[in-house]
Amino acid sequence: MLKLNQSYHWGQLQQLLPRYRQQHLRELFAEPGNRFERYSLEVDNILLDYSKNCITEPILTHLFGLTRDMNLPAAVEAMFSGELINKTEQRAVLHTALRNRSNVPVMVNQTDVMPAINTELQRMRLLVEQVRNGDWVGYSGKPITDVVNIGIGGSNLGPRMVTEALRAYADDRIRVHFISNVDGADISRVLASISPGQVLFIVASKTFTTTETMLNAHTARNWLLAATGEQIALKHHFIAVSSNRPLAKAFGIAPENIFTLWDWVGGRYSFWSAIGLPIAIYLGFAQFEALLSGAHAMDQHFRYQPLEKNAPVILALVGIWNSLLLKAQSQVILPYDASLASFPAYIQQADMESNGKHVDRQGQPVDYATGPIIWGHSGMDGQHAFYQFLHQGKVLVPTDFIGSVASSVPLGNHHEQLISNCFAQSEALMNGLSEVEVSAQLKAQGMDATAIAKLAPHKIHAGNRPSNTLLLQRLEPRSLGALIALYEHKIMVQGVLWDICSFDQWGVALGKTLAQAILAELTSTTCHRHDDSTRGLIDYFKAARQPRDD
Ligand code: G6Q
């Protein structure tokens, strides 16, 4: 297997680096030709403008060459066709099958997975309609008013982000709540706001062993049983989404209330399955299907469009070039849409859990950068917080701006103001403000030469800070589905080029076991060996909880 940094095009890109490290984006825009026309494309009503990156024809030629060096087309086909590409767990990776609206067979180990997916979708539809129409009743005969999702990580972030993002499309027939971490304040707040006779708990856990989820699920179950006094109430108020039916049953979930999650769906790619039930209940099943359709449209684009016209491939290549050229270690995502406030956190998990890897697929250490730190915030609010760093800080952070042509909640000229900020920021990051421009501005304000010389350095913006802008027609279920799939595939492409295993998560698995030994020590006299710091923290915590004499 060819190693990335031994490939021909990688070598060519390395040779281009010194020249382009001197190149300012302003200069590229001053060259003949329209960069926007050349370096933007539209897919399913999403515009991707990547012209404000240090991209030129020779660079693109070698970046696309890299995709061929690393056999990207074959890897894409292997994923869509159900090969066991998650090598360390010997699993297929088939979130794309969950939204395969064409329904063509997808084979895993000689079995077509589509019939099982369609059965679960039918079951979801039925449940969603029953809950939303008031036909699913609690133990006391009253309809459900609140759905509480109990899950963490991939079993929480997706449904939480999408319900928030698409709030404008909900009819608020059913309220949805999310409990993820084990802070008692979280679950207590939710339980205090709902009625035991009218709540539906969804225990969302692929493994049904995640301690945080299990603790919260047991607390919710005890709360319900204390209120109802009857075991039978569980059947009316608890459903589960899991690949571990025996444990879900042992918990007390009625078998007919267990929805299936397959081992070929990674947690962070799972809300397209029954993990998406909170979304479907909140918005209605038709809207959930629109979300799937948008993702499917992006899947088709990704699978069949030539690499040079392929939005996820281009986004991935621009990211790889930025990490090579600028040694960019992070990537900020800035939605100019308050509904997408949780989108950066969602992509942060998808990207960092997938591509935060240090060895290649053969287990050999890699000596090039892999996945960057992903972070972000609602752009408009970020402007008044950390944008100072983006404009004038010493660390260069490539940016993804996300906005929409039309608002899903129009109000006066709010939307135009919002988007004008989005465009202005990307322009300013690219152009900067030179010494000549700053001095001219200050002179026009009547400042003398000495004062200008003192102040000007502080007001200079170097610019040359790259960004992509993604513009949706409108934030709605279909476009959100497509946008998420775009990022999912970008992550996949980068993983293939870096030759890493994007679909396992051993770092998360480690975290799931770490706390257990310490938990035993916090609640008993058990004592394990630890370093001085950890020992000190445990002892301090235990001592501080003892009643004091004073
Ligand atoms: C996602 C990760 C991780 C996982 C959670 C919850 O890809 O594997 O975030 O989703 O740890 O796991 P369970 O669904 O098994 O409770």
Coordinates of C-alpha atoms and ligand atoms in Angstrom, one line a residue:
M1 CA 0.0 0.0 0.0
L2 CA 1.4 3.4 -1.1
K3 CA 2.1 5.8 1.8
L4 CA 0.7 9.3 1.4
N5 CA 4.1 11.0 1.9
Q6 CA 5.7 8.6 -0.6
S7 CA 3.2 9.4 -3.4
Y8 CA 4.1 11.3 -6.5
H9 CA 1.6 14.1 -6.0
W10 CA 2.4 14.6 -2.3
G11 CA 6.0 15.2 -3.4
Q12 CA 4.8 17.7 -6.1
L13 CA 2.7 19.6 -3.5
Q14 CA 5.7 19.8 -1.1
Q15 CA 7.7 21.4 -3.9
L16 CA 5.0 24.1 -4.4
L17 CA 4.9 25.0 -0.7
P18 CA 7.8 27.6 -0.6
R19 CA 6.3 29.5 -3.5
Y20 CA 2.8 29.6 -2.1
R21 CA 3.9 30.5 1.4
Q22 CA 4.9 33.9 0.0
Q23 CA 1.6 34.3 -1.9
H24 CA -1.1 36.7 -0.5
L25 CA -4.7 35.9 -1.4
R26 CA -5.1 39.5 -2.5
E27 CA -2.6 38.8 -5.2
L28 CA -4.4 35.7 -6.4
F29 CA -7.7 37.7 -6.6
A30 CA -5.9 40.4 -8.6
E31 CA -4.9 37.9 -11.3
P32 CA -6.9 37.7 -14.5
G33 CA -10.0 35.5 -14.4
N34 CA -12.9 35.3 -11.9
R35 CA -11.9 33.1 -9.0
F36 CA -15.5 32.8 -7.7
E37 CA -16.6 31.4 -11.0
R38 CA -13.6 29.0 -11.2
Y39 CA -13.6 28.0 -7.5
S40 CA -17.2 27.6 -6.5
L41 CA -19.9 25.0 -7.2
E42 CA -23.5 24.3 -6.4
V43 CA -24.9 21.0 -5.2
D44 CA -28.5 20.4 -4.4
N45 CA -29.0 24.1 -3.7
I46 CA -25.9 24.5 -1.5
L47 CA -23.3 26.8 -2.9
L48 CA -19.7 26.1 -1.9
D49 CA -17.3 29.0 -2.5
Y50 CA -13.7 27.9 -1.9
S51 CA -12.1 30.7 -3.9
K52 CA -10.8 32.5 -0.7
N53 CA -8.2 29.7 -0.2
C54 CA -4.7 29.7 -1.6
I55 CA -5.7 27.4 -4.4
T56 CA -4.4 27.6 -8.0
E57 CA -4.5 25.2 -10.9
P58 CA -1.2 23.5 -10.2
I59 CA -2.2 23.0 -6.6
L60 CA -5.5 21.5 -7.5
T61 CA -4.0 19.3 -10.2
H62 CA -1.8 17.7 -7.5
L63 CA -4.5 17.6 -4.9
F64 CA -6.7 15.7 -7.3
G65 CA -3.7 13.6 -8.2
L66 CA -3.4 12.7 -4.6
T67 CA -6.9 11.3 -4.5
R68 CA -5.9 8.9 -7.3
D69 CA -2.6 8.1 -5.7
M70 CA -4.5 7.0 -2.6
N71 CA -7.3 5.2 -4.5
L72 CA -10.1 7.4 -3.2
P73 CA -12.6 6.3 -5.9
A74 CA -12.2 2.6 -4.8
A75 CA -12.5 3.5 -1.1
V76 CA -15.7 5.5 -1.8
E77 CA -17.2 2.6 -3.7
A78 CA -16.1 0.2 -0.9
M79 CA -18.0 2.2 1.7
F80 CA -21.2 2.5 -0.3
S81 CA -21.2 -1.1 -1.2
G82 CA -21.0 -2.4 2.3
E83 CA -17.4 -3.7 2.4
L84 CA -15.9 -4.1 5.9
I85 CA -13.9 -0.8 5.7
N86 CA -13.9 -0.3 9.5
K87 CA -10.9 -2.7 9.7
T88 CA -10.2 -2.6 13.4
E89 CA -13.7 -3.6 14.2
Q90 CA -14.4 -5.7 11.1
R91 CA -17.5 -3.8 10.3
A92 CA -19.1 -2.1 7.3
V93 CA -19.8 1.6 7.4
L94 CA -23.3 2.2 6.1
H95 CA -24.9 5.4 7.4
T96 CA -25.5 6.0 3.7
A97 CA -27.8 2.9 3.5
L98 CA -30.0 4.4 6.3
R99 CA -30.9 7.2 3.9
N100 CA -30.8 5.2 0.7
R101 CA -34.0 6.6 -0.8
S102 CA -33.4 4.8 -4.0
N103 CA -33.8 1.5 -2.1
V104 CA -31.4 -0.3 -4.3
P105 CA -29.9 -3.3 -2.4
V106 CA -26.9 -2.8 -0.2
M107 CA -25.2 -6.0 0.6
V108 CA -23.3 -6.7 3.9
N109 CA -21.9 -10.2 4.2
Q110 CA -24.2 -11.4 1.3
T111 CA -27.3 -10.0 2.9
D112 CA -29.2 -7.0 1.6
V113 CA -29.6 -4.6 4.6
M114 CA -32.4 -2.5 2.9
P115 CA -35.4 -4.7 4.0
A116 CA -34.3 -4.4 7.6
I117 CA -33.8 -0.6 7.3
N118 CA -37.2 -0.2 5.7
T119 CA -38.9 -2.3 8.4
E120 CA -37.4 0.0 11.1
L121 CA -38.4 3.1 9.2
Q122 CA -42.0 1.8 9.1
R123 CA -41.9 1.1 12.8
M124 CA -40.6 4.6 13.4
R125 CA -43.3 6.1 11.3
L126 CA -46.0 4.3 13.2
L127 CA -44.6 5.3 16.6
V128 CA -44.2 8.9 15.4
E129 CA -47.8 9.1 14.2
Q130 CA -49.1 7.5 17.3
V131 CA -47.3 9.9 19.6
R132 CA -48.0 13.0 17.6
N133 CA -51.7 12.1 17.1
G134 CA -52.2 11.3 20.8
D135 CA -52.9 7.6 20.1
W136 CA -49.9 6.5 22.2
V137 CA -51.1 7.0 25.7
G138 CA -49.4 6.9 29.1
Y139 CA -50.3 4.4 31.8
S140 CA -53.1 6.7 33.0
G141 CA -54.6 7.0 29.5
K142 CA -53.3 10.5 28.8
P143 CA -51.4 11.4 25.6
I144 CA -47.7 12.0 25.5
T145 CA -46.7 15.7 25.8
D146 CA -42.9 15.3 26.3
V147 CA -40.2 13.1 24.9
V148 CA -36.9 12.7 26.8
N149 CA -33.9 11.3 25.0
I150 CA -31.4 9.7 27.3
G151 CA -28.1 9.1 25.5
I152 CA -24.7 10.6 25.1
G153 CA -22.1 11.3 22.3
G154 CA -23.4 10.0 19.0
S155 CA -26.7 9.0 20.7
N156 CA -27.3 12.6 21.7
L157 CA -25.5 15.2 19.7
G158 CA -27.2 14.5 16.3
P159 CA -30.8 14.5 17.4
R160 CA -30.2 17.4 19.7
M161 CA -28.5 19.5 17.0
V162 CA -31.1 18.7 14.4
T163 CA -34.1 19.4 16.6
E164 CA -32.6 22.8 17.5
A165 CA -31.6 23.6 14.0
L166 CA -35.1 22.8 12.6
R167 CA -37.2 24.3 15.4
A168 CA -38.9 26.6 12.9
Y169 CA -40.4 23.5 11.2
A170 CA -41.8 22.0 14.5
D171 CA -45.4 22.4 15.5
D172 CA -44.6 22.1 19.1
R173 CA -47.2 19.3 19.6
I174 CA -44.5 17.4 21.5
R175 CA -41.7 18.9 23.6
V176 CA -38.3 17.2 23.3
H177 CA -35.7 17.2 26.0
F178 CA -32.2 15.7 26.0
I179 CA -30.3 14.3 29.0
S180 CA -26.7 13.3 28.3
N181 CA -24.2 13.8 31.1
V182 CA -24.4 12.5 34.6
D183 CA -24.6 15.8 36.3
G184 CA -27.7 15.3 38.5
A185 CA -28.7 18.9 37.9
D186 CA -29.4 18.0 34.2
I187 CA -31.8 15.2 34.8
S188 CA -33.4 16.8 37.8
R189 CA -34.2 19.9 35.8
V190 CA -35.9 17.8 33.1
L191 CA -37.8 15.6 35.5
A192 CA -39.1 18.6 37.4
S193 CA -40.6 20.0 34.1
I194 CA -42.5 16.9 33.0
S195 CA -45.4 14.8 34.1
P196 CA -44.9 11.0 34.7
G197 CA -48.1 10.2 33.0
Q198 CA -47.3 12.0 29.8
V199 CA -43.7 11.4 29.1
L200 CA -42.0 9.0 26.7
F201 CA -38.3 8.2 27.5
I202 CA -36.1 7.1 24.7
V203 CA -33.0 5.2 26.0
A204 CA -30.7 5.7 23.1
S205 CA -27.6 3.6 23.4
K206 CA -26.0 1.4 20.7
T207 CA -24.2 -0.7 23.3
F208 CA -26.7 -0.3 26.2
T209 CA -23.7 -0.3 28.5
T210 CA -22.6 3.3 28.5
T211 CA -22.5 4.1 32.2
E212 CA -23.7 7.7 31.9
T213 CA -26.8 6.7 29.9
M214 CA -27.5 3.7 32.1
L215 CA -27.3 5.8 35.3
N216 CA -29.7 8.4 33.8
A217 CA -32.0 5.7 32.5
H218 CA -32.2 4.0 35.9
T219 CA -32.9 7.4 37.6
A220 CA -35.7 8.0 35.1
R221 CA -37.1 4.6 35.6
N222 CA -37.1 4.9 39.4
W223 CA -38.7 8.3 39.1
L224 CA -41.5 6.8 36.9
L225 CA -42.0 3.7 39.1
A226 CA -42.1 5.9 42.2
A227 CA -44.9 8.0 40.6
T228 CA -46.9 5.2 39.2
G229 CA -46.2 2.3 41.5
E230 CA -46.7 -0.1 38.7
Q231 CA -44.1 -2.0 36.6
I232 CA -46.5 -2.1 33.7
A233 CA -46.1 1.7 33.3
L234 CA -42.6 1.1 31.8
K235 CA -44.2 -0.3 28.6
H236 CA -46.1 3.0 28.1
H237 CA -43.2 5.3 28.9
F238 CA -40.0 3.7 27.8
I239 CA -38.6 2.8 24.4
A240 CA -35.0 2.0 23.5
V241 CA -32.8 2.3 20.4
S242 CA -30.0 -0.2 20.6
S243 CA -28.1 -3.0 19.0
N244 CA -28.1 -4.8 22.3
R245 CA -31.6 -6.2 22.6
P246 CA -30.9 -8.5 25.5
L247 CA -29.7 -5.7 27.8
A248 CA -32.5 -3.4 26.7
K249 CA -35.0 -6.2 27.6
A250 CA -33.2 -6.9 30.9
F251 CA -33.6 -3.2 31.7
G252 CA -37.4 -3.6 31.4
I253 CA -38.1 -2.3 27.9
A254 CA -40.9 -4.2 26.2
P255 CA -39.5 -6.1 23.2
E256 CA -41.9 -4.3 20.8
N257 CA -40.5 -1.0 22.1
I258 CA -36.9 -1.8 21.1
F259 CA -35.7 -0.2 17.8
T260 CA -32.7 -1.7 16.1
L261 CA -29.4 -0.1 15.6
W262 CA -26.9 -2.1 13.5
D263 CA -23.2 -2.6 14.1
W264 CA -22.5 -1.0 10.8
V265 CA -23.8 2.4 12.0
G266 CA -21.2 4.4 13.9
G267 CA -22.6 6.4 16.9
R268 CA -21.6 9.7 15.4
Y269 CA -23.2 8.8 12.1
S270 CA -26.4 7.4 13.6
F271 CA -29.2 9.9 13.8
W272 CA -30.3 8.8 10.3
S273 CA -31.6 5.6 12.1
A274 CA -34.1 5.3 15.0
I275 CA -31.6 7.4 17.0
G276 CA -33.3 10.2 15.0
L277 CA -36.7 9.4 16.7
P278 CA -36.7 12.6 18.7
I279 CA -36.3 14.5 15.5
A280 CA -39.1 12.6 13.7
I281 CA -41.5 13.0 16.7
Y282 CA -40.7 16.7 17.0
L283 CA -41.0 17.6 13.3
G284 CA -43.2 14.8 11.9
F285 CA -42.1 11.9 9.8
A286 CA -42.3 13.7 6.5
Q287 CA -39.8 16.2 7.7
F288 CA -37.5 13.4 8.9
E289 CA -37.8 11.8 5.4
A290 CA -36.9 15.2 3.9
L291 CA -33.7 15.2 6.0
L292 CA -32.9 11.7 4.7
S293 CA -33.6 12.8 1.1
G294 CA -31.2 15.7 1.4
A295 CA -28.4 13.4 2.7
H296 CA -29.2 10.9 -0.1
A297 CA -28.9 13.6 -2.7
M298 CA -25.4 14.5 -1.3
D299 CA -24.5 10.8 -1.2
Q300 CA -25.4 10.4 -4.9
H301 CA -23.3 13.5 -5.7
F302 CA -20.4 12.2 -3.7
R303 CA -20.5 8.7 -5.2
Y304 CA -21.0 9.6 -8.8
Q305 CA -19.7 13.1 -9.6
P306 CA -16.2 13.4 -11.0
L307 CA -13.7 14.3 -8.3
E308 CA -13.1 17.7 -9.8
K309 CA -16.8 18.6 -9.4
N310 CA -17.3 16.8 -6.1
A311 CA -18.1 19.2 -3.2
P312 CA -17.0 16.8 -0.3
V313 CA -13.8 16.0 -2.1
I314 CA -13.0 19.6 -2.8
L315 CA -13.8 20.6 0.8
A316 CA -11.5 17.8 2.0
L317 CA -8.7 18.7 -0.3
V318 CA -8.8 22.4 0.6
G319 CA -8.5 21.3 4.3
I320 CA -5.6 19.1 3.5
W321 CA -3.8 21.9 1.6
N322 CA -4.4 24.3 4.5
S323 CA -2.9 21.9 6.9
L324 CA 0.1 21.4 4.6
L325 CA 0.7 25.0 3.5
L326 CA -0.3 26.9 6.7
K327 CA 0.3 24.1 9.2
A328 CA -3.2 24.9 10.3
Q329 CA -4.0 22.7 13.3
S330 CA -7.5 23.9 13.7
Q331 CA -10.6 24.6 11.7
V332 CA -13.4 26.9 12.8
I333 CA -17.0 26.6 11.8
L334 CA -19.1 29.7 12.0
P335 CA -22.8 29.5 11.2
Y336 CA -24.5 32.8 10.5
D337 CA -27.7 31.2 11.7
A338 CA -28.6 31.0 15.4
S339 CA -30.5 27.7 14.8
L340 CA -27.2 26.1 13.8
A341 CA -25.5 27.1 17.1
S342 CA -24.8 23.4 17.9
F343 CA -23.7 22.5 14.4
P344 CA -20.0 23.1 15.2
A345 CA -20.2 20.8 18.2
Y346 CA -21.8 18.2 16.1
I347 CA -19.1 18.4 13.4
Q348 CA -16.5 18.5 16.1
Q349 CA -17.4 15.0 17.2
A350 CA -17.9 13.7 13.7
D351 CA -14.5 15.0 12.6
M352 CA -12.3 14.7 15.7
E353 CA -13.5 11.2 16.7
S354 CA -13.1 10.0 13.1
N355 CA -9.8 11.6 12.2
G356 CA -8.0 12.2 15.5
K357 CA -5.7 9.2 14.8
H358 CA -1.9 8.7 15.0
V359 CA -1.3 5.5 13.1
D360 CA -2.1 4.5 9.5
R361 CA -4.3 1.7 8.5
Q362 CA -1.4 -0.7 8.9
G363 CA -0.8 0.5 12.4
Q364 CA 2.4 2.4 11.5
P365 CA 2.8 5.9 13.1
V366 CA 2.1 8.7 10.6
D367 CA 4.5 11.6 10.3
Y368 CA 2.1 14.1 8.9
A369 CA -0.8 16.0 10.5
T370 CA -4.1 14.2 10.6
G371 CA -7.5 15.6 11.7
P372 CA -7.5 19.2 12.9
I373 CA -9.1 20.6 16.1
I374 CA -12.6 21.5 15.1
W375 CA -14.3 24.3 17.0
G376 CA -16.9 27.0 16.4
H377 CA -19.8 29.1 17.5
S378 CA -22.6 31.1 16.1
G379 CA -20.8 33.6 13.9
M380 CA -22.6 36.7 14.8
D381 CA -22.0 36.2 18.5
G382 CA -18.4 35.0 17.8
Q383 CA -17.7 38.4 16.2
H384 CA -18.0 40.0 19.6
A385 CA -15.9 37.5 21.3
F386 CA -13.0 35.5 19.6
Y387 CA -12.9 37.0 16.1
Q388 CA -10.1 39.3 17.3
F389 CA -8.0 36.2 17.4
L390 CA -9.0 35.2 13.9
H391 CA -8.1 38.6 12.5
Q392 CA -4.9 39.4 14.3
G393 CA -3.9 36.4 16.4
K394 CA -0.6 34.6 15.7
V395 CA -2.3 31.3 15.0
L396 CA -3.9 30.9 11.6
V397 CA -7.3 29.3 11.6
P398 CA -9.1 28.4 8.3
T399 CA -12.7 29.2 8.5
D400 CA -16.0 27.7 7.2
F401 CA -18.7 30.3 7.1
I402 CA -22.3 28.9 6.8
G403 CA -25.3 31.0 5.9
S404 CA -28.6 30.9 3.9
V405 CA -30.0 33.0 1.1
A406 CA -33.5 33.0 2.8
S407 CA -34.2 33.0 6.4
S408 CA -36.4 30.2 7.8
V409 CA -37.8 32.9 10.2
P410 CA -38.0 36.1 8.2
L411 CA -38.2 39.3 10.3
G412 CA -37.7 42.8 8.8
N413 CA -34.1 43.1 7.5
H414 CA -32.6 40.9 10.2
H415 CA -31.5 38.4 7.7
E416 CA -29.7 40.8 5.4
Q417 CA -27.8 42.2 8.4
L418 CA -26.8 38.8 9.4
I419 CA -25.6 37.7 6.0
S420 CA -23.8 41.0 5.3
N421 CA -21.7 40.3 8.4
C422 CA -20.9 36.8 7.2
F423 CA -19.7 38.1 3.8
A424 CA -17.9 41.0 5.3
Q425 CA -15.9 38.8 7.7
S426 CA -14.7 36.5 5.0
E427 CA -13.7 39.5 2.9
A428 CA -11.8 41.1 5.7
L429 CA -10.0 37.9 6.7
M430 CA -8.9 37.5 3.1
N431 CA -7.9 41.1 2.3
G432 CA -6.8 42.3 5.7
L433 CA -5.9 46.0 6.1
S434 CA -2.5 47.1 5.0
E435 CA -0.2 49.7 6.6
V436 CA -0.9 52.0 3.7
E437 CA -4.7 51.6 4.1
V438 CA -4.5 52.1 7.9
S439 CA -2.3 55.2 7.6
A440 CA -4.6 56.7 5.0
Q441 CA -7.7 56.1 7.2
L442 CA -6.0 57.7 10.2
K443 CA -4.8 60.6 8.2
A444 CA -8.3 61.2 6.9
Q445 CA -9.4 61.3 10.5
G446 CA -7.0 64.2 11.1
M447 CA -4.3 62.3 13.0
D448 CA -0.7 63.6 12.8
A449 CA 2.2 61.5 11.5
T450 CA 3.6 60.7 15.0
A451 CA 0.3 59.5 16.3
I452 CA -0.3 57.5 13.1
A453 CA 3.1 55.8 13.5
K454 CA 2.3 54.8 17.0
L455 CA -1.2 53.5 16.4
A456 CA -1.0 52.0 12.9
P457 CA 0.8 48.7 13.9
H458 CA -2.1 47.8 16.1
K459 CA -4.6 48.4 13.4
I460 CA -2.9 46.5 10.7
H461 CA -4.6 43.2 9.7
A462 CA -2.3 40.9 7.7
G463 CA -5.2 39.2 6.0
N464 CA -4.4 36.2 3.8
R465 CA -6.6 34.0 6.1
P466 CA -8.5 31.4 4.1
S467 CA -12.1 30.6 4.3
N468 CA -14.9 28.6 2.6
T469 CA -18.4 29.9 2.4
L470 CA -21.3 27.5 2.3
L471 CA -24.6 29.1 1.4
L472 CA -27.9 27.2 1.6
Q473 CA -31.0 28.4 -0.1
R474 CA -32.7 28.1 3.2
L475 CA -32.1 26.1 6.4
E476 CA -34.7 23.3 6.1
P477 CA -34.8 19.6 6.6
R478 CA -33.6 18.7 3.1
S479 CA -30.7 21.2 3.0
L480 CA -29.6 20.4 6.5
G481 CA -29.5 16.7 5.6
A482 CA -27.3 17.5 2.6
L483 CA -25.1 19.8 4.6
I484 CA -24.4 17.2 7.2
A485 CA -23.7 14.5 4.6
L486 CA -21.3 16.9 2.9
Y487 CA -19.2 17.2 6.0
E488 CA -19.5 13.4 6.7
H489 CA -18.0 12.7 3.3
K490 CA -15.4 15.4 3.6
I491 CA -14.2 13.6 6.8
M492 CA -14.2 10.3 5.0
V493 CA -12.1 11.6 2.1
Q494 CA -9.6 13.1 4.5
G495 CA -9.3 9.8 6.3
V496 CA -8.7 8.0 3.1
L497 CA -6.0 10.4 2.0
W498 CA -4.3 10.4 5.4
D499 CA -4.6 6.5 5.3
I500 CA -6.1 6.3 8.8
C501 CA -9.1 4.4 10.2
S502 CA -11.8 7.0 10.4
F503 CA -14.6 4.7 11.6
D504 CA -13.2 3.4 14.9
Q505 CA -12.9 5.3 18.2
W506 CA -10.6 3.6 20.6
G507 CA -10.0 6.8 22.5
V508 CA -13.7 7.0 23.3
A509 CA -13.7 3.3 24.3
L510 CA -10.8 4.0 26.7
G511 CA -12.7 6.8 28.3
K512 CA -15.6 4.5 29.0
T513 CA -13.5 2.3 31.3
L514 CA -11.3 4.9 32.9
A515 CA -13.6 6.3 35.6
Q516 CA -14.7 2.9 36.9
A517 CA -11.8 2.2 39.2
I518 CA -11.9 5.8 40.6
L519 CA -15.6 5.6 41.2
A520 CA -15.1 2.6 43.4
E521 CA -12.5 4.6 45.4
L522 CA -14.7 7.7 45.7
T523 CA -17.5 5.7 47.3
S524 CA -15.6 3.2 49.4
T525 CA -12.3 2.5 51.2
T526 CA -10.9 0.8 48.1
C527 CA -7.5 2.1 47.2
H528 CA -5.7 1.7 43.8
R529 CA -2.3 2.9 42.8
H530 CA -2.3 6.3 41.1
D531 CA 0.2 9.1 40.4
D532 CA 0.6 11.7 43.1
S533 CA -1.8 14.2 41.4
T534 CA -4.7 11.8 40.9
R535 CA -4.2 10.4 44.5
G536 CA -4.2 13.9 45.8
L537 CA -7.4 14.8 44.0
I538 CA -9.2 11.7 45.2
D539 CA -8.1 12.2 48.8
Y540 CA -9.0 15.9 48.7
F541 CA -12.4 15.2 47.3
K542 CA -13.1 12.5 49.9
A543 CA -11.8 14.6 52.8
A544 CA -13.8 17.7 51.7
R545 CA -17.0 15.7 51.7
Q546 CA -16.6 14.6 55.3
P547 CA -18.7 16.6 57.8
R548 CA -16.6 19.3 59.4
D549 CA -16.3 19.8 63.2
D550 CA -16.3 23.7 63.0
Ligands
G6Q1 C1 -19.6 7.8 18.4 C2 -19.0 7.3 19.6 C3 -19.6 7.7 20.9 C4 -20.9 7.0 21.3 C5 -21.2 7.2 22.7 C6 -22.5 6.6 23.2 O1 -19.3 7.5 17.3 O2 -18.8 5.9 19.6 O3 -19.8 9.1 21.0 O4 -21.9 7.3 20.4 O5 -20.2 6.8 23.5 O6 -22.4 5.2 23.0 P1 -23.7 4.3 23.1 O7 -24.7 4.7 22.0 O8 -23.2 2.9 23.0 O9 -24.3 4.5 24.5

